[in-house]
XYZ file of C-alpha atoms in Angstrom:
483
model
C -36.456 135.512 146.334
C -34.045 136.530 149.422
C -30.624 136.394 148.634
C -29.498 133.032 150.305
C -27.585 133.385 153.490
C -25.223 130.663 152.661
C -24.501 132.756 149.983
C -24.328 135.975 151.831
C -21.812 134.654 154.266
C -19.630 132.931 151.684
C -19.127 136.888 150.278
C -19.186 138.764 153.571
C -16.468 136.231 154.545
C -15.056 137.123 151.119
C -15.284 140.420 151.804
C -13.867 140.647 155.043
C -10.565 139.025 155.312
C -7.220 139.903 155.575
C -9.460 143.332 156.637
C -10.224 141.168 159.921
C -7.281 138.912 160.124
C -4.658 141.155 161.624
C -7.330 142.346 163.944
C -9.236 138.974 164.725
C -7.451 138.519 168.365
C -8.180 141.320 169.601
C -11.507 142.527 167.535
C -13.681 144.192 169.584
C -18.229 142.893 168.761
C -18.899 145.013 165.502
C -20.811 148.593 165.482
C -24.698 147.203 164.583
C -24.516 149.504 162.213
C -21.277 148.437 160.378
C -22.263 144.699 160.236
C -25.614 145.304 157.919
C -23.008 147.488 155.924
C -20.338 144.442 155.402
C -23.148 141.822 155.405
C -24.847 144.000 152.445
C -22.315 144.839 150.140
C -21.945 140.719 150.808
C -25.228 139.753 149.893
C -25.315 143.436 146.557
C -22.242 141.889 145.347
C -24.091 138.075 145.541
C -26.938 139.376 143.615
C -25.083 141.234 140.358
C -22.764 138.314 140.393
C -25.591 136.673 139.523
C -28.472 139.207 137.496
C -26.200 142.368 136.371
C -25.820 141.786 132.626
C -22.198 142.822 132.957
C -21.828 139.396 134.794
C -21.561 137.721 132.153
C -21.202 140.625 128.429
C -19.390 141.489 126.791
C -16.448 139.316 129.043
C -16.543 139.369 132.814
C -13.300 141.294 132.937
C -13.865 144.776 132.723
C -17.528 143.795 135.592
C -15.231 142.080 138.545
C -12.408 144.806 138.610
C -15.789 147.246 139.038
C -16.499 144.944 142.269
C -13.172 144.667 143.452
C -12.658 148.330 143.353
C -15.811 148.840 145.091
C -15.389 146.166 147.800
C -11.408 148.110 148.368
C -14.070 151.169 148.751
C -16.054 149.328 151.420
C -13.018 148.018 152.942
C -11.663 151.431 154.251
C -14.700 152.448 154.512
C -16.227 150.051 157.154
C -14.598 151.265 160.025
C -15.811 154.869 160.081
C -19.379 152.894 159.842
C -21.074 153.845 163.615
C -24.344 155.250 162.957
C -27.569 155.010 159.818
C -25.313 157.995 158.039
C -21.855 156.010 157.422
C -24.036 154.047 156.927
C -25.975 154.900 154.548
C -23.689 157.213 152.742
C -20.654 154.008 153.248
C -24.128 152.199 150.397
C -23.867 154.638 147.857
C -20.103 155.412 147.952
C -19.872 151.888 147.685
C -22.339 151.964 144.653
C -20.753 154.703 143.340
C -17.924 152.282 141.430
C -20.806 151.025 138.870
C -21.071 154.749 137.770
C -24.532 153.934 136.890
C -27.531 155.865 137.957
C -29.429 153.235 137.565
C -28.273 150.847 139.831
C -28.306 152.481 143.351
C -29.758 151.532 146.531
C -32.740 152.311 148.000
C -33.590 152.836 152.222
C -36.626 152.665 153.626
C -35.609 155.122 156.890
C -33.955 158.253 156.714
C -32.801 160.828 159.092
C -34.316 162.129 161.980
C -31.722 164.727 163.208
C -29.545 166.990 161.652
C -28.675 170.564 161.655
C -27.315 173.515 159.334
C -26.319 177.033 159.066
C -30.070 178.805 159.047
C -29.421 178.628 154.818
C -29.294 175.319 152.320
C -27.591 176.467 149.035
C -28.950 176.147 145.273
C -27.614 175.831 142.747
C -28.888 177.768 139.811
C -27.355 180.075 136.121
C -23.538 177.655 137.261
C -23.597 179.587 140.647
C -24.118 178.533 144.550
C -26.960 180.913 146.041
C -28.180 180.322 149.485
C -32.121 179.761 150.289
C -34.786 179.651 152.644
C -32.473 181.798 155.068
C -33.003 182.695 158.336
C -33.409 186.546 159.263
C -29.655 188.121 159.552
C -28.592 186.221 155.572
C -30.483 187.669 152.236
C -31.645 184.524 149.181
C -29.731 184.701 146.592
C -25.921 185.457 148.051
C -23.263 183.592 146.113
C -20.856 181.218 148.178
C -17.834 180.861 146.718
C -16.192 178.622 149.643
C -15.912 177.453 152.986
C -12.712 176.499 154.572
C -10.505 177.571 151.710
C -11.730 175.055 148.993
C -14.386 175.734 146.412
C -17.540 175.423 146.781
C -17.627 172.609 143.915
C -14.726 170.756 145.410
C -16.908 171.011 148.252
C -19.612 169.587 146.601
C -18.195 167.199 144.740
C -16.400 165.113 147.495
C -20.286 165.244 148.864
C -21.756 163.633 145.280
C -20.798 159.479 145.547
C -21.680 160.152 149.275
C -24.859 160.580 147.862
C -25.786 158.599 145.216
C -24.663 160.958 142.312
C -22.301 161.103 139.575
C -19.681 163.501 139.953
C -18.719 166.205 137.678
C -22.508 166.309 136.447
C -24.464 170.200 135.756
C -27.477 168.017 137.950
C -25.768 165.744 140.845
C -24.552 170.283 141.443
C -27.897 170.549 142.096
C -28.970 168.305 143.691
C -25.981 167.602 146.135
C -25.896 171.614 146.936
C -28.440 171.790 149.008
C -26.648 168.766 151.221
C -23.919 170.726 152.291
C -24.677 172.751 154.852
C -26.822 169.655 156.134
C -25.158 168.704 158.755
C -25.450 164.862 159.069
C -23.393 163.864 161.341
C -21.222 161.944 158.250
C -17.929 160.902 159.116
C -16.761 161.368 155.232
C -16.930 164.174 154.542
C -17.233 167.462 157.122
C -19.487 169.863 157.374
C -18.364 172.886 156.442
C -16.842 176.109 159.927
C -15.963 179.007 156.865
C -17.857 180.298 154.250
C -16.610 183.033 151.929
C -19.971 184.310 150.468
C -21.146 187.423 148.640
C -17.293 188.183 149.264
C -17.653 188.090 152.596
C -16.016 185.387 155.462
C -19.270 184.586 157.462
C -18.593 182.039 160.259
C -21.544 179.417 159.781
C -23.631 178.716 162.982
C -24.931 175.496 162.857
C -28.156 174.537 165.078
C -30.878 171.777 164.913
C -32.978 171.370 160.941
C -36.403 170.252 162.204
C -37.763 167.654 159.584
C -40.285 170.195 158.310
C -38.096 172.461 157.004
C -35.430 170.146 155.775
C -38.900 168.303 154.013
C -39.837 171.741 152.569
C -36.457 171.785 150.912
C -35.818 169.310 149.524
C -39.222 169.487 148.191
C -37.411 172.690 145.719
C -35.029 170.572 144.721
C -35.604 167.093 143.981
C -39.628 167.987 142.631
C -42.226 165.226 142.815
C -42.943 164.847 138.867
C -46.528 164.839 138.296
C -47.606 161.998 137.165
C -50.751 162.666 135.821
C -50.432 163.943 132.422
C -52.430 167.282 130.713
C -52.605 169.994 128.928
C -52.983 173.598 129.356
C -53.645 176.369 127.620
C -49.927 179.021 127.224
C -50.244 182.804 126.028
C -51.481 184.053 123.358
C -51.349 180.957 120.923
C -49.507 178.155 122.662
C -49.933 174.835 124.616
C -48.509 173.932 127.588
C -47.910 169.240 127.650
C -47.185 168.070 131.796
C -45.408 164.746 130.538
C -43.297 164.260 133.497
C -43.618 159.975 133.821
C -43.176 157.871 130.822
C -44.031 154.940 133.541
C -48.365 154.716 134.894
C -48.917 153.123 137.670
C -52.214 153.203 137.721
C -55.740 153.797 135.401
C -55.251 157.077 135.898
C -52.706 158.330 135.507
C -53.159 156.418 132.371
C -56.302 157.811 131.385
C -54.361 160.824 131.609
C -51.856 160.201 129.562
C -54.146 158.728 126.837
C -56.352 162.044 127.269
C -52.971 163.973 126.355
C -52.699 161.544 123.016
C -56.324 161.905 122.182
C -55.709 165.987 122.495
C -52.800 166.086 120.833
C -53.394 166.479 117.161
C -55.840 169.130 117.605
C -52.052 171.379 118.113
C -50.301 170.857 115.332
C -51.152 174.529 114.315
C -50.911 176.217 117.224
C -48.366 178.448 117.417
C -45.971 177.136 120.270
C -46.355 174.028 121.691
C -43.956 173.806 125.302
C -43.693 170.017 126.682
C -42.380 170.122 130.210
C -40.135 167.428 130.337
C -38.124 168.713 133.752
C -38.751 166.003 136.622
C -39.576 162.969 134.095
C -38.424 160.181 135.556
C -38.741 157.405 132.163
C -40.001 154.797 131.802
C -41.727 151.937 128.557
C -39.886 153.617 125.835
C -43.690 152.873 124.488
C -45.464 155.995 126.291
C -43.221 158.545 124.331
C -43.391 157.208 121.303
C -47.299 157.117 121.981
C -46.834 160.439 122.176
C -44.685 161.147 119.416
C -46.421 158.982 117.313
C -49.796 160.682 117.855
C -48.235 164.542 117.036
C -45.983 164.187 114.169
C -47.883 160.938 112.760
C -46.583 157.355 111.675
C -44.517 158.765 108.381
C -42.728 161.352 110.571
C -41.658 159.629 113.396
C -40.894 156.192 111.328
C -38.048 158.895 108.770
C -36.985 160.783 111.743
C -36.727 159.058 115.424
C -35.308 156.251 115.141
C -32.459 156.470 117.957
C -34.352 153.831 119.503
C -33.959 151.355 116.232
C -30.319 151.686 116.135
C -30.140 149.617 118.942
C -29.256 146.318 119.688
C -30.615 145.031 123.478
C -28.661 142.191 125.063
C -31.280 140.702 128.045
C -29.457 138.331 131.755
C -31.283 135.733 131.168
C -32.530 134.681 134.916
C -34.976 132.261 135.707
C -35.328 135.437 138.160
C -35.527 138.305 135.649
C -37.663 136.071 133.560
C -40.935 136.560 136.019
C -40.206 139.891 136.347
C -40.248 139.931 132.544
C -43.115 137.635 133.081
C -45.158 139.657 135.496
C -44.247 143.229 132.922
C -45.607 141.241 129.515
C -49.094 140.632 132.673
C -48.937 144.215 133.351
C -48.634 145.364 129.094
C -51.779 142.272 128.902
C -54.043 144.768 130.329
C -53.920 142.993 133.632
C -53.405 146.882 135.836
C -56.540 147.764 133.990
C -54.875 149.600 131.663
C -52.450 148.652 128.079
C -49.284 150.125 127.264
C -48.879 151.322 123.363
C -47.740 149.251 121.303
C -44.312 150.646 119.215
C -44.293 148.027 116.348
C -43.253 144.431 116.104
C -42.519 142.437 119.868
C -39.253 141.211 119.837
C -40.116 138.823 122.263
C -44.836 138.316 121.906
C -45.200 136.357 125.465
C -41.946 135.977 126.449
C -41.062 133.089 124.296
C -38.115 133.050 123.252
C -36.955 134.450 126.706
C -37.773 130.905 128.560
C -36.566 129.358 125.430
C -32.726 130.558 126.211
C -33.349 130.416 130.141
C -33.810 126.559 129.038
C -31.532 126.063 127.319
C -28.606 127.089 129.543
C -28.186 130.755 127.720
C -26.648 133.771 129.939
C -28.262 135.822 127.428
C -31.229 136.788 124.820
C -29.833 139.489 122.346
C -32.182 141.387 119.617
C -30.983 143.008 116.771
C -31.298 146.318 115.839
C -34.919 148.155 114.718
C -36.740 144.814 116.589
C -39.615 146.884 116.483
C -39.775 146.089 112.474
C -40.319 149.882 111.302
C -39.400 150.760 107.920
C -38.568 154.253 107.338
C -39.855 156.071 104.293
C -37.922 156.549 101.169
C -38.448 160.312 101.487
C -38.594 162.575 103.829
C -43.068 163.193 104.891
C -44.176 166.774 105.395
C -44.235 167.933 108.697
C -47.584 168.058 109.919
C -46.297 170.245 112.264
C -46.538 174.149 112.266
C -46.049 174.970 115.659
C -42.852 175.660 117.359
C -42.487 172.493 119.786
C -40.322 173.117 122.093
C -39.001 170.403 124.888
C -37.986 171.619 128.402
C -36.218 169.954 130.336
C -34.625 170.075 134.091
C -31.917 168.348 135.907
C -34.601 165.616 137.109
C -35.867 163.942 133.537
C -33.682 161.012 133.546
C -33.951 157.518 131.543
C -36.165 157.374 129.706
C -36.922 160.872 129.072
C -33.490 161.082 127.950
C -34.075 158.626 125.002
C -36.791 160.784 124.398
C -34.788 163.521 123.535
C -32.651 160.973 121.644
C -35.921 160.690 119.358
C -37.113 164.897 119.718
C -34.518 166.705 118.808
C -33.886 163.821 115.793
C -37.217 165.847 114.303
C -37.194 168.375 112.507
C -38.700 172.436 114.343
C -37.944 170.849 117.658
C -36.023 173.057 120.098
C -34.438 171.707 123.167
C -35.009 174.685 125.649
C -33.578 174.601 129.799
C -31.576 172.807 131.586
C -29.118 170.016 130.802
C -31.288 166.193 131.379
C -29.729 164.181 134.085
C -28.028 161.130 132.985
C -28.723 157.436 131.543
C -25.666 154.255 130.996
C -26.044 152.413 128.028
C -27.173 149.291 131.067
C -31.197 150.045 131.770
C -34.046 147.494 132.967
C -32.759 147.806 137.138
C -34.319 144.967 138.766
C -34.873 146.364 142.637
C -33.819 143.728 145.330
C -34.382 143.407 148.829
C -30.896 144.013 151.157
C -30.408 141.374 153.572
C -30.447 143.632 156.366
C -33.923 144.668 155.208
C -33.660 148.264 155.558
C -34.167 148.512 151.582
C -33.620 147.571 148.135
C -30.502 147.726 145.651
C -31.215 147.748 141.769
C -28.676 146.301 139.711
C -28.530 147.058 135.261
C -30.122 143.649 133.645
C -30.623 144.377 130.232
C -27.923 146.836 127.844
C -28.201 148.714 124.451
C -24.993 148.542 121.778
C -24.572 150.956 119.619
C -26.654 153.265 121.567
C -25.403 156.477 119.714
C -24.632 158.447 122.775
C -22.224 157.637 125.804
C -22.967 156.501 128.992
C -23.607 159.191 130.963
C -23.656 161.744 128.793
C -26.751 164.391 129.100
C -29.140 165.703 126.632
C -27.425 169.119 126.917
C -30.710 172.371 125.645
C -30.053 174.618 122.334
C -31.077 177.381 124.294
C -30.346 177.712 128.092
C -32.574 178.831 131.140
C -30.009 180.580 133.138
C -32.387 180.453 136.573
C -34.278 178.517 139.200
C -35.384 175.593 136.582
C -37.944 174.328 139.044
C -40.001 177.790 139.155
C -42.506 176.949 136.830
C -43.778 180.711 136.701
C -39.955 182.414 135.922
C -39.716 179.702 133.412
C -43.029 180.503 131.617
C -42.503 184.751 131.735
C -38.791 183.894 130.008
C -39.963 181.474 127.736
C -42.721 184.366 126.171
C -40.218 186.373 126.224
C -37.794 184.729 123.687
C -40.531 182.757 122.089
């Protein structure tokens, strides 16, 4: 359902009131990008108030403060919106007020022209080093500062304009290459001189081709391998690739189910590595199916109970009801596969939600352990004799982190690699078109009371890898030498 134009107009009037009043007599026609920015901001505000869980639970005051802070940022940014880059970064900056990666803007258009100084930055082992270097600069040179500011400061200033939560390892890794990619930002200028390997280097900015930019993006923002698989690893080990918990096709679901079928036979291996470096998450049912298959029902029911301590609270609106009905259809196999079952269904066939909707209740809340999974009276014998490593990277998001919440409660499991990305207690992002038609906004429509892990708190490894986490050859060599 599109955002009604009259609702956007009303929200836009509130958004621009005050800033426009003083300048109205002499106001020039706004830049088209600025106009789209203001309309999209107004549309996001209207949609968030209508759908976001925190707009009604636990109370409205805190959420209204977030919206007011976001709109204040947008009013300051609006005069600088001239062109696509400013529009994109302005929307990201607006969404940064939510401080929640599940709330974001996704655009269907991208930057076509940009410049660079002949190298990109890679965040690895707590340092920023050069990569993809042209002649005259070596790969691996350490960048410490630019224009008198620490490189960390440059990254932190850019993070909210690039849709990243400031101060996180994962944000540093994803934003570092963008410091040396000039897209004409009006908010964070490009550096002119940097200290590299202890020497001052003047930056010679020149065009960066789209092909080279894509190559750099592929190195830093690795796309998950949506097909799950099992491979031999070392003398008596196995490497399980599970980089997605949200199959979108029957082929993807089949590959996951093939892994499940083969998993029990791996219990007596010397080593099991579960590769989660770039897992974007999905429904918890998929990762619980894996845990139950590897460890058996008694072990899973005794140890893997992090999700069972949570009370889930859902926003109730007709639009979200339609979303949940679509999800129910998928679970019933309309896409050619079924989502695994994780205990009893809280709201079978969406009946409780529809009843809450008829009663005009703002939220639907489950109690803890809505799955009704009983805990065994004593700890079962562990059927897995292998050493189990869960390998994580900065691309481990959402339910991938929830998978770690469960796995790290099981004896014999070690997290290795680098820390995960983060998520908040709010979840189930609901995508909706922007008024401009340039893309969509996602807002979260549920929250998790009593979750032990805090908002924006990563799962940190027990054993840290200090190299490039995306270099699979190096990671495998490190694991073989260490374990």
